[in-house]
Tab-separated table of C-alpha atoms and ligand atoms in Angstrom:
chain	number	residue	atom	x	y	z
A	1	UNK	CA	0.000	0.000	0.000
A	2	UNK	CA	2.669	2.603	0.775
A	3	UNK	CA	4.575	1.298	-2.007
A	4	UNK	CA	1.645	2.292	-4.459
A	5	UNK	CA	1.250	5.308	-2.388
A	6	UNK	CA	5.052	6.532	-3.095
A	7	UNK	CA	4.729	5.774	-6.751
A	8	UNK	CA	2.402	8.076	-7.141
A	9	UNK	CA	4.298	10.923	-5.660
A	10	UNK	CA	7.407	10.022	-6.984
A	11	UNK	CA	5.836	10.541	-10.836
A	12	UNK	CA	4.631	13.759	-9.235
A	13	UNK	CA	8.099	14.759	-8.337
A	14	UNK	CA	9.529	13.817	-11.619
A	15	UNK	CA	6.637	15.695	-13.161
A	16	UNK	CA	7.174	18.666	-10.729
A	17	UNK	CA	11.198	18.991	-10.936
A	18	UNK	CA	10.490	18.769	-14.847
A	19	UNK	CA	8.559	21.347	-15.145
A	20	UNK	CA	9.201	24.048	-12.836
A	21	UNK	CA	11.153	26.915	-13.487
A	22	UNK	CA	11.587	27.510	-10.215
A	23	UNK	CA	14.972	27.266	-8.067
A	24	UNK	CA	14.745	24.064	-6.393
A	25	UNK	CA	15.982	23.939	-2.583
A	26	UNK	CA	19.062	21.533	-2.976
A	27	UNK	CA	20.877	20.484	-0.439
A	28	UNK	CA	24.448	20.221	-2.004
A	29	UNK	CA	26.497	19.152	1.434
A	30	UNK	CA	30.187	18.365	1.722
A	31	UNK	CA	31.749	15.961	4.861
A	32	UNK	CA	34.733	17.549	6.203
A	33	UNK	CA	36.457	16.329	8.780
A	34	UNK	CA	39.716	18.472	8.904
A	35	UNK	CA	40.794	22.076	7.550
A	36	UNK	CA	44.032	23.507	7.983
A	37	UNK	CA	43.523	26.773	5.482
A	38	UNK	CA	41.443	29.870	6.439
A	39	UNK	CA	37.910	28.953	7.242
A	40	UNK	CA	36.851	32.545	4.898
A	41	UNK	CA	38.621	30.975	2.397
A	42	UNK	CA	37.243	27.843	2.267
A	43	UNK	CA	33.619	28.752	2.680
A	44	UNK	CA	34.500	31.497	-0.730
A	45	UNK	CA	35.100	28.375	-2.390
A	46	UNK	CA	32.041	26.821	-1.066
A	47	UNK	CA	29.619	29.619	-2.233
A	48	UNK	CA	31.148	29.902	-5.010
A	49	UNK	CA	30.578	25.382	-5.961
A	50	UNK	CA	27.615	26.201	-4.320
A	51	UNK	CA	27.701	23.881	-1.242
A	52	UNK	CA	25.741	24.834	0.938
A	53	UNK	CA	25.551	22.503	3.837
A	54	UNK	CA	29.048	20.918	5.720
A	55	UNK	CA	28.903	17.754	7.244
A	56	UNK	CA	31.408	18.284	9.885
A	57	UNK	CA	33.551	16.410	12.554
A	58	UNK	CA	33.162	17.148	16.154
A	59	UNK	CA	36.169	18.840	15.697
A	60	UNK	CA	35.528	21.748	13.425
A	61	UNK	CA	32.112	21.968	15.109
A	62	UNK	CA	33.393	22.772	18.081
A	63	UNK	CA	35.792	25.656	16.896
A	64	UNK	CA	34.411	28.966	17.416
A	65	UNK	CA	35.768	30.148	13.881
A	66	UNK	CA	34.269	27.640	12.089
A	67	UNK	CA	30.445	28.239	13.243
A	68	UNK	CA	30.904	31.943	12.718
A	69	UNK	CA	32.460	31.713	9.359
A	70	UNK	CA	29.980	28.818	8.131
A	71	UNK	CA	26.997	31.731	10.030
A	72	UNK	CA	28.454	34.451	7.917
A	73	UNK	CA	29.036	32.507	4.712
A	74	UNK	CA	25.195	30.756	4.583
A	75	UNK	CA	26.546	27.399	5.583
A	76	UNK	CA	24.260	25.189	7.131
A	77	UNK	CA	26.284	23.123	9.503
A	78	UNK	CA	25.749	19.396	10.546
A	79	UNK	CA	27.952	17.320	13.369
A	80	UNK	CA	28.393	14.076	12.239
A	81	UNK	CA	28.002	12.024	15.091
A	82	UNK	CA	29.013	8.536	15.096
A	83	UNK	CA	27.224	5.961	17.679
A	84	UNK	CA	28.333	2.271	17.862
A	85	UNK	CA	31.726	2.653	15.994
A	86	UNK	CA	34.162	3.845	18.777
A	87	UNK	CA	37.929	2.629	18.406
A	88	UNK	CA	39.233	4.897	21.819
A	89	UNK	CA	36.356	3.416	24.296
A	90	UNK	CA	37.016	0.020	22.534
A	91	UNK	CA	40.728	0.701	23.310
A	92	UNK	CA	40.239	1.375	26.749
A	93	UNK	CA	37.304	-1.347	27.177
A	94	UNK	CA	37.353	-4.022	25.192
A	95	UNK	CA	34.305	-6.067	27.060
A	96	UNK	CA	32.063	-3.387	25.189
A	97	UNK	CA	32.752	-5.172	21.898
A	98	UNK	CA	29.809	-6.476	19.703
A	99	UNK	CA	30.349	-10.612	19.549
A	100	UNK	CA	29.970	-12.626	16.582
A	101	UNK	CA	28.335	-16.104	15.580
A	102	UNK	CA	31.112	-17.385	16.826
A	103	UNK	CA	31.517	-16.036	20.000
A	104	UNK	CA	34.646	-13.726	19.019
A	105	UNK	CA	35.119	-10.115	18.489
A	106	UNK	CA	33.200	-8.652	15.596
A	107	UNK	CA	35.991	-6.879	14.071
A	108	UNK	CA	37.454	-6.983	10.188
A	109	UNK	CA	40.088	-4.581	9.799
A	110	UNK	CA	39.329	-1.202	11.232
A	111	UNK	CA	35.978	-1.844	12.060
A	112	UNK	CA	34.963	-2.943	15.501
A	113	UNK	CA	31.638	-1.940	17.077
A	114	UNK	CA	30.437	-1.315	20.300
A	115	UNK	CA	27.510	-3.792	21.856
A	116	UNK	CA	24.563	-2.299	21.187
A	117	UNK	CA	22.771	-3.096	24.149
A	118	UNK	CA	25.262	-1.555	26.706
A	119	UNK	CA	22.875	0.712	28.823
A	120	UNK	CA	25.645	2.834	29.902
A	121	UNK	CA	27.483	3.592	26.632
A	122	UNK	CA	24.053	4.230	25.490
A	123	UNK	CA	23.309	6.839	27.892
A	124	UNK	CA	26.391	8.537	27.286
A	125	UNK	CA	26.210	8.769	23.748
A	126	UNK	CA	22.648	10.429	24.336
A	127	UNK	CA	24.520	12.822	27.083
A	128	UNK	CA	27.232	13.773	24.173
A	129	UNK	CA	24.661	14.375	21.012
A	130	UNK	CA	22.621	16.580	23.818
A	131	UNK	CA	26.209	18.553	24.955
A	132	UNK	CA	27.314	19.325	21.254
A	133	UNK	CA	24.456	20.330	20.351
A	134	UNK	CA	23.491	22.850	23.576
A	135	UNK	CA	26.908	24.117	23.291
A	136	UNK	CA	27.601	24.476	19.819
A	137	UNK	CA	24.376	24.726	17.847
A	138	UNK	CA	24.719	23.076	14.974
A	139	UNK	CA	21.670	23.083	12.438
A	140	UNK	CA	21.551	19.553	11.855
A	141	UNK	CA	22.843	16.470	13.529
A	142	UNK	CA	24.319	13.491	11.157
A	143	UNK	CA	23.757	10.203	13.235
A	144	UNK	CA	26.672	8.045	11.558
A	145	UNK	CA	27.410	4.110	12.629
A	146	UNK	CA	23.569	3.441	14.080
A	147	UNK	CA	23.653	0.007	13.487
A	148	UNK	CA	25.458	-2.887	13.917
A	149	UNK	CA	28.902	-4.542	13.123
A	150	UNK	CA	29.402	-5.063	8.914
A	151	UNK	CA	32.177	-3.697	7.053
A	152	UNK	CA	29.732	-2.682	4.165
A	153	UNK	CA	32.875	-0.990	2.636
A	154	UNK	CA	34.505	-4.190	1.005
A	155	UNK	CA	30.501	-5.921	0.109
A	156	UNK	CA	30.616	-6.450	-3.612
A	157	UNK	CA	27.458	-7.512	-5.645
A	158	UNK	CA	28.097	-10.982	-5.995
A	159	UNK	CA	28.384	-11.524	-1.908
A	160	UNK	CA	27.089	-14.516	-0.396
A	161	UNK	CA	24.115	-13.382	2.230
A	162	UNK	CA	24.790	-16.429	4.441
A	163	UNK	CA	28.187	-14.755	4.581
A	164	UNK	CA	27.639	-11.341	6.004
A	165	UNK	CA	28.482	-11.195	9.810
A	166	UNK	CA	25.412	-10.819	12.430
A	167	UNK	CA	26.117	-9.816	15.825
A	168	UNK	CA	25.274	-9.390	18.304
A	169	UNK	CA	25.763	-12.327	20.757
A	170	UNK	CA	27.323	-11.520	23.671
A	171	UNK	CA	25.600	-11.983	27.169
A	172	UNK	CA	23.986	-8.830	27.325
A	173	UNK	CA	22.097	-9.125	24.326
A	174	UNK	CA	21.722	-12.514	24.534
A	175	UNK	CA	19.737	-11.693	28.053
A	176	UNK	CA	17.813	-8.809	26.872
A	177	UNK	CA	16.593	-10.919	23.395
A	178	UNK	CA	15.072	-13.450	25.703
A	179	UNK	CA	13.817	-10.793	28.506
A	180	UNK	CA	12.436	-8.774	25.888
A	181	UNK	CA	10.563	-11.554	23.286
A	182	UNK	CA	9.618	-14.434	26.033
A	183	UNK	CA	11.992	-16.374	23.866
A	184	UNK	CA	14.358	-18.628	25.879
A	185	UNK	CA	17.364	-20.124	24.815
A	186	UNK	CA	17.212	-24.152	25.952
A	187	UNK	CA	19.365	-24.930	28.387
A	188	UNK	CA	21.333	-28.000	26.943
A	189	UNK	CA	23.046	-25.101	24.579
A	190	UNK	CA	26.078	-23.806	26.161
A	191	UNK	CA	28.647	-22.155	23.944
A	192	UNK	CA	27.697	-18.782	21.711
A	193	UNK	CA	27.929	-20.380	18.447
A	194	UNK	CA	25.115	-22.962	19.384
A	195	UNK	CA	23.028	-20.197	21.174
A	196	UNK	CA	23.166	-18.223	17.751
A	197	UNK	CA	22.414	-21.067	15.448
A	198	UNK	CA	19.681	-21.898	17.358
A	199	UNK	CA	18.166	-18.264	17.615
A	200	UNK	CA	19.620	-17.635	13.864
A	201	UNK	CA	17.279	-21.457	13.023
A	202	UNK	CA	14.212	-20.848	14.672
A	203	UNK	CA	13.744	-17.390	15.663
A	204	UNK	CA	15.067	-15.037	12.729
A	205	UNK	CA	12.641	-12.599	12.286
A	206	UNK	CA	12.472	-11.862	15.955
A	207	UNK	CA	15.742	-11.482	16.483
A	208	UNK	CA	15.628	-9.177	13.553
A	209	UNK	CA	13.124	-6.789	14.970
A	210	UNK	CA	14.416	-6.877	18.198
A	211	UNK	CA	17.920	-6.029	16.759
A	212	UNK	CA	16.493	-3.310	14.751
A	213	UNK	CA	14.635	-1.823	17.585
A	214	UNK	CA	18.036	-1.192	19.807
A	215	UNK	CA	19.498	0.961	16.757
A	216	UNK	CA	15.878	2.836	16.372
A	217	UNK	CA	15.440	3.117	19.799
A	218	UNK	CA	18.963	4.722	19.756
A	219	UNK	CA	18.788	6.864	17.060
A	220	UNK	CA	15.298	8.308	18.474
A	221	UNK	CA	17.015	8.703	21.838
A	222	UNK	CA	19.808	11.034	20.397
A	223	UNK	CA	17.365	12.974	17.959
A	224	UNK	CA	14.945	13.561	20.757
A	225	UNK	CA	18.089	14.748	23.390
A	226	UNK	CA	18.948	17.177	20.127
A	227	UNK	CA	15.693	18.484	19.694
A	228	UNK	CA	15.618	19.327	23.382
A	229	UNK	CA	18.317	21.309	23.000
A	230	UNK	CA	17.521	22.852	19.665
A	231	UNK	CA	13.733	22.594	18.954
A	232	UNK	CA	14.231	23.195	15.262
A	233	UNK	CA	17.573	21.196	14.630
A	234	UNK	CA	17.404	18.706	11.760
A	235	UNK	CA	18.323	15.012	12.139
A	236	UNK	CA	20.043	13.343	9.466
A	237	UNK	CA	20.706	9.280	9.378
A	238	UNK	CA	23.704	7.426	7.587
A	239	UNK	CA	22.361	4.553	5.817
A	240	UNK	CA	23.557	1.473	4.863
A	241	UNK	CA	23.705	1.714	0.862
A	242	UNK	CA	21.640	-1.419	0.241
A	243	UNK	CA	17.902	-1.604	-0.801
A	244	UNK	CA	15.529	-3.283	0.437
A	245	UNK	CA	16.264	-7.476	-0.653
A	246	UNK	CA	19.730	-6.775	-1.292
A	247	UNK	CA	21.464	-9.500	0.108
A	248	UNK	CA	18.350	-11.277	1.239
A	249	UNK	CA	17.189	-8.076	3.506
A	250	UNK	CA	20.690	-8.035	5.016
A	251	UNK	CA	19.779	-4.098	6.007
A	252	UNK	CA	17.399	-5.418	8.304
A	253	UNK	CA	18.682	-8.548	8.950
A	254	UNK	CA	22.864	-7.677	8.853
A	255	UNK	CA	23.332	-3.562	9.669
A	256	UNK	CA	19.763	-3.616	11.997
A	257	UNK	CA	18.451	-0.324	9.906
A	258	UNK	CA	14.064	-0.146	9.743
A	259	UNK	CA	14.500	2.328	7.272
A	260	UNK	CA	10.806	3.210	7.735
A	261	UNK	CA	11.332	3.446	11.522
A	262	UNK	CA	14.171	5.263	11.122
A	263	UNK	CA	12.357	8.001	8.567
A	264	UNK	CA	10.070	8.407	10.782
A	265	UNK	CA	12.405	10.028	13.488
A	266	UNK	CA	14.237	11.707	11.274
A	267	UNK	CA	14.181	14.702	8.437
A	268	UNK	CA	16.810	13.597	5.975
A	269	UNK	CA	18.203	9.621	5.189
A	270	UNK	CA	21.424	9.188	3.522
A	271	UNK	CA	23.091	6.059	2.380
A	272	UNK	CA	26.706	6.264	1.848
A	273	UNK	CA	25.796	5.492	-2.028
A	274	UNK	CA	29.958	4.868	-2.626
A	275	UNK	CA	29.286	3.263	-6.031
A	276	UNK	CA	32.633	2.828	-7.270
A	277	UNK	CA	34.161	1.890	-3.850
A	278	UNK	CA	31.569	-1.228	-3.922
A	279	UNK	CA	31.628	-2.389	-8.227
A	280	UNK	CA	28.613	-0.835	-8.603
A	281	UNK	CA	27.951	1.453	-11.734
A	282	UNK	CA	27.309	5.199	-11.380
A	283	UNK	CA	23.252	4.595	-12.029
A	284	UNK	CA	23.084	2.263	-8.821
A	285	UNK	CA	23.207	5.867	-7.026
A	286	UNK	CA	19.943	6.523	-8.300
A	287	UNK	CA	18.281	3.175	-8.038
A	288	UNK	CA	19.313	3.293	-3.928
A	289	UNK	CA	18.040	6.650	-3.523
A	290	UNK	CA	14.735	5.600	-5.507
A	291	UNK	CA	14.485	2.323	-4.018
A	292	UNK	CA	14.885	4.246	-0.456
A	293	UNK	CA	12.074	6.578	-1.249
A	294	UNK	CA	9.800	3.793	-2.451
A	295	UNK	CA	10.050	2.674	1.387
A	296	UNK	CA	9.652	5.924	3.385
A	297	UNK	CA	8.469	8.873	1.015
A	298	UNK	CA	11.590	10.801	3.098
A	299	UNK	CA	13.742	13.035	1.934
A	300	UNK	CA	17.030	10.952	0.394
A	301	UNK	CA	20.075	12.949	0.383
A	302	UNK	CA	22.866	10.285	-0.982
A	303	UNK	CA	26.339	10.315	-0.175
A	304	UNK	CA	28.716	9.946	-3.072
A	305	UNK	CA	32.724	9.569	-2.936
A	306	UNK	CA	35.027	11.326	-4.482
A	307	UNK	CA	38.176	9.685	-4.695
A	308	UNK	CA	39.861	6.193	-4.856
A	309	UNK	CA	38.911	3.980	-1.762
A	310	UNK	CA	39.785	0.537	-0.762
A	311	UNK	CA	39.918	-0.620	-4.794
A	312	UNK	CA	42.975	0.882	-6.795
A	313	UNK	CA	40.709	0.660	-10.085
A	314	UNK	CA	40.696	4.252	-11.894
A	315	UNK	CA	37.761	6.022	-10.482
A	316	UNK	CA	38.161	8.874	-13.979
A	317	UNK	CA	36.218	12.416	-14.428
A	318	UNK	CA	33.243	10.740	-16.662
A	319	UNK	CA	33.015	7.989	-13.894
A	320	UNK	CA	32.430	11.282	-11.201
A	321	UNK	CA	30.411	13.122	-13.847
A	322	UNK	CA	27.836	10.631	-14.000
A	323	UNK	CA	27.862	9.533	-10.172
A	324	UNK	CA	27.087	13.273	-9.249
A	325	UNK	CA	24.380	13.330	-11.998
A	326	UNK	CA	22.549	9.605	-10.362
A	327	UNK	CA	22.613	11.360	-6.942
A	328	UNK	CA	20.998	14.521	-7.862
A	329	UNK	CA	18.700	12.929	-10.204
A	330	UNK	CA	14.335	13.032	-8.685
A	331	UNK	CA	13.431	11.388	-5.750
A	332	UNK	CA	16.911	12.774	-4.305
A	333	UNK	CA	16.865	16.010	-2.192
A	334	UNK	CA	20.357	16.731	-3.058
A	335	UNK	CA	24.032	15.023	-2.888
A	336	UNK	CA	26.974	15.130	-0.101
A	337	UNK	CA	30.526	14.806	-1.133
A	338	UNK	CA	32.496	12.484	0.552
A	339	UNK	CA	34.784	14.272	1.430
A	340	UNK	CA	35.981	17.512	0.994
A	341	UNK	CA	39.432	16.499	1.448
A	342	UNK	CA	39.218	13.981	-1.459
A	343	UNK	CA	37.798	16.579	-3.939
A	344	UNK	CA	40.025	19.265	-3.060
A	345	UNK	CA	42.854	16.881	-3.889
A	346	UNK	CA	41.100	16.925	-7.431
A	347	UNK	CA	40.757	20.044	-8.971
A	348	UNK	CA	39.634	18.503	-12.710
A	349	UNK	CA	36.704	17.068	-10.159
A	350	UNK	CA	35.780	20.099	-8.087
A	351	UNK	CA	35.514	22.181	-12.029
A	352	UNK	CA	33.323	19.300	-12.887
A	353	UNK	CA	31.556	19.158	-9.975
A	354	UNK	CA	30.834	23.153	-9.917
A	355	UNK	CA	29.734	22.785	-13.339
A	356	UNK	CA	27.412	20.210	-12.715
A	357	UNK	CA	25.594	22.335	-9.802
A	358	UNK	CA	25.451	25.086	-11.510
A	359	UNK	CA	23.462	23.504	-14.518
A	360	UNK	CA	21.120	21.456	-12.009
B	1	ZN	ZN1	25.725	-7.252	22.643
């Protein structure tokens, strides 16, 4: 039903955007996570590309500088805010880690994730979002890492489902599954891997909603702690860049994202739409974005990179060209660069990319 429901308004957005003459309100964001120039400088150059939203680190957000020259330079500002990735508590305690299938760390390279269920951790991340925000203002927050443990990154096409990691296991969640469903684990099954087989067996789909729940639950917790602070902030949510039976519904049943629950509690979704980084062509962009409307009717904003990243195949100008044209193309709200560091290290990509906005 709201399937049907969102076709209908996405052929009246096509029809609309084709149509009007009217200046369209864009969002054209960039992430940024460091600057070591002149922040008047850099937000010249933004005005003049015409980006008008930064996604920024906690860093940059907190610099005094910054806000004013984003203030004085039209810049909407956003503080990415990352939840269950979190390498320095993980350094200091490492019984907060998420636990795999088999009962070991959930960790591939860099990534490592923090238990979701951890009631303190939790509550602190809540106490942070609600601190940045009170005392630097941003005008959005950008909830990055709400769900659980995958390394999405280095996911190609022709993945094996029954391969992607789920977690997680540990005791704590393990205790709160069965408090919270009535479900409980028989007693003859002692070690973590049999405890998950058996839930992963006969009890999938509850496990699945009650593992997308903590990562709602979470990212409602932070948006509502923000819009104590700052009534009229707007929320944005990093999304998983896979539609809805990719992978056999591994962004329900894998990263723990509702995307319908998670629209709901929020004004803007964006999945990190890295094409290139993942073998996918330029037009898969588009078809994410689309197939993320078709769910939620919310306001897509896709994330599209830049630069080479994790694959050393040539990522060229026509390659960018038409990856900037997918994201901006109806149902999407607008595109964010990732980053600003990779396309600054471009300039044949930040011409193209002007050009590009400027004829949109
Ligand atoms: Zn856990």
């Amino acid at each position: 039903m709201m399937k049907y429901l969102f076709s209908f308004l996405l052929i009246f957005l096509l029809l609309y955007q084709g149509c009007s003459p009217e200046e369209q309100h864009t969002l054209i964001g960039a992430k940024i996570y460091e600057n070591s120039g002149s922040y008047k400088l850099l937000f010249e150059q933004w005005n003049d590309l015409g980006i008008n939203t930064g996604f920024c680190s906690q860093k940059l957000i907190s610099d005094r500088e910054f806000m004013k020259e984003a203030g004085e330079h039209n810049i909407s500002t956003f503080v990415i805010f990352p939840v269950f990735f979190n390498a320095e508590v993980l350094a200091k305690s490492p019984d907060l880690s998420a636990i795999n299938r088999n009962g070991e760390v959930a960790a591939e390279e860099w990534v490592e994730f923090v238990c979701p269920s951890r009631e303190d951790y939790r509550q602190q991340m809540v106490e942070h979002a609600r601190r940045i925000v009170r005392d630097h203002q941003p005008d959005g927050i950008s909830i990055d890492f709400i769900r659980h443990f995958v390394y999405w990154e280095k996911v190609y096409p022709d993945r094996d489902p029954a391969s992607l990691p789920v977690s997680c296991f540990d005791s704590v969640c393990l205790n709160h599954f069965q408090h919270e469903t009535g479900i409980s684990i028989p007693d003859e099954l002692k070690g973590i891997p049999e405890q998950a087989d058996w839930i992963l067996n006969e009890h999938v789909d509850a496990w699945t909603t009650w593992r997308c729940q903590l990562i709602t639950s979470m990212a409602e917790a932070i948006a509502n702690a923000a819009r104590e602070e700052k009534p009229d902030i707007k929320v944005n949510i990093h999304l998983v860049p896979w539609a809805e039976e990719d992978f056999n519904g591994a962004i329900q049943k894998v990263a723990g994202q509702d995307i319908e629950a998670l629209s709901e509690l929020s004004d803007y979704l964006s999945p990190m739409t890295y094409a290139h980084m993942v073998k996918q062509p330029p037009s898969w962009v588009h078809h994410i974005t689309e197939d993320i409307f078709m769910q939620t009717g919310g306001t897509v904003l896709p994330s599209i990179q830049v630069g080479k990243a994790y694959l050393e195949t040539e990522f060229d100008l026509e390659e960018f060209r038409q990856t900037v044209e997918a994201a901006l193309a109806a149902p999407s709200s607008g595109v964010i660069i990732w980053s600003w560091e990779r396309l600054i290290a471009e300039p044949a990509k930040i011409d193209l990319f002007k050009d590009i906005i400027k004829a949109n």
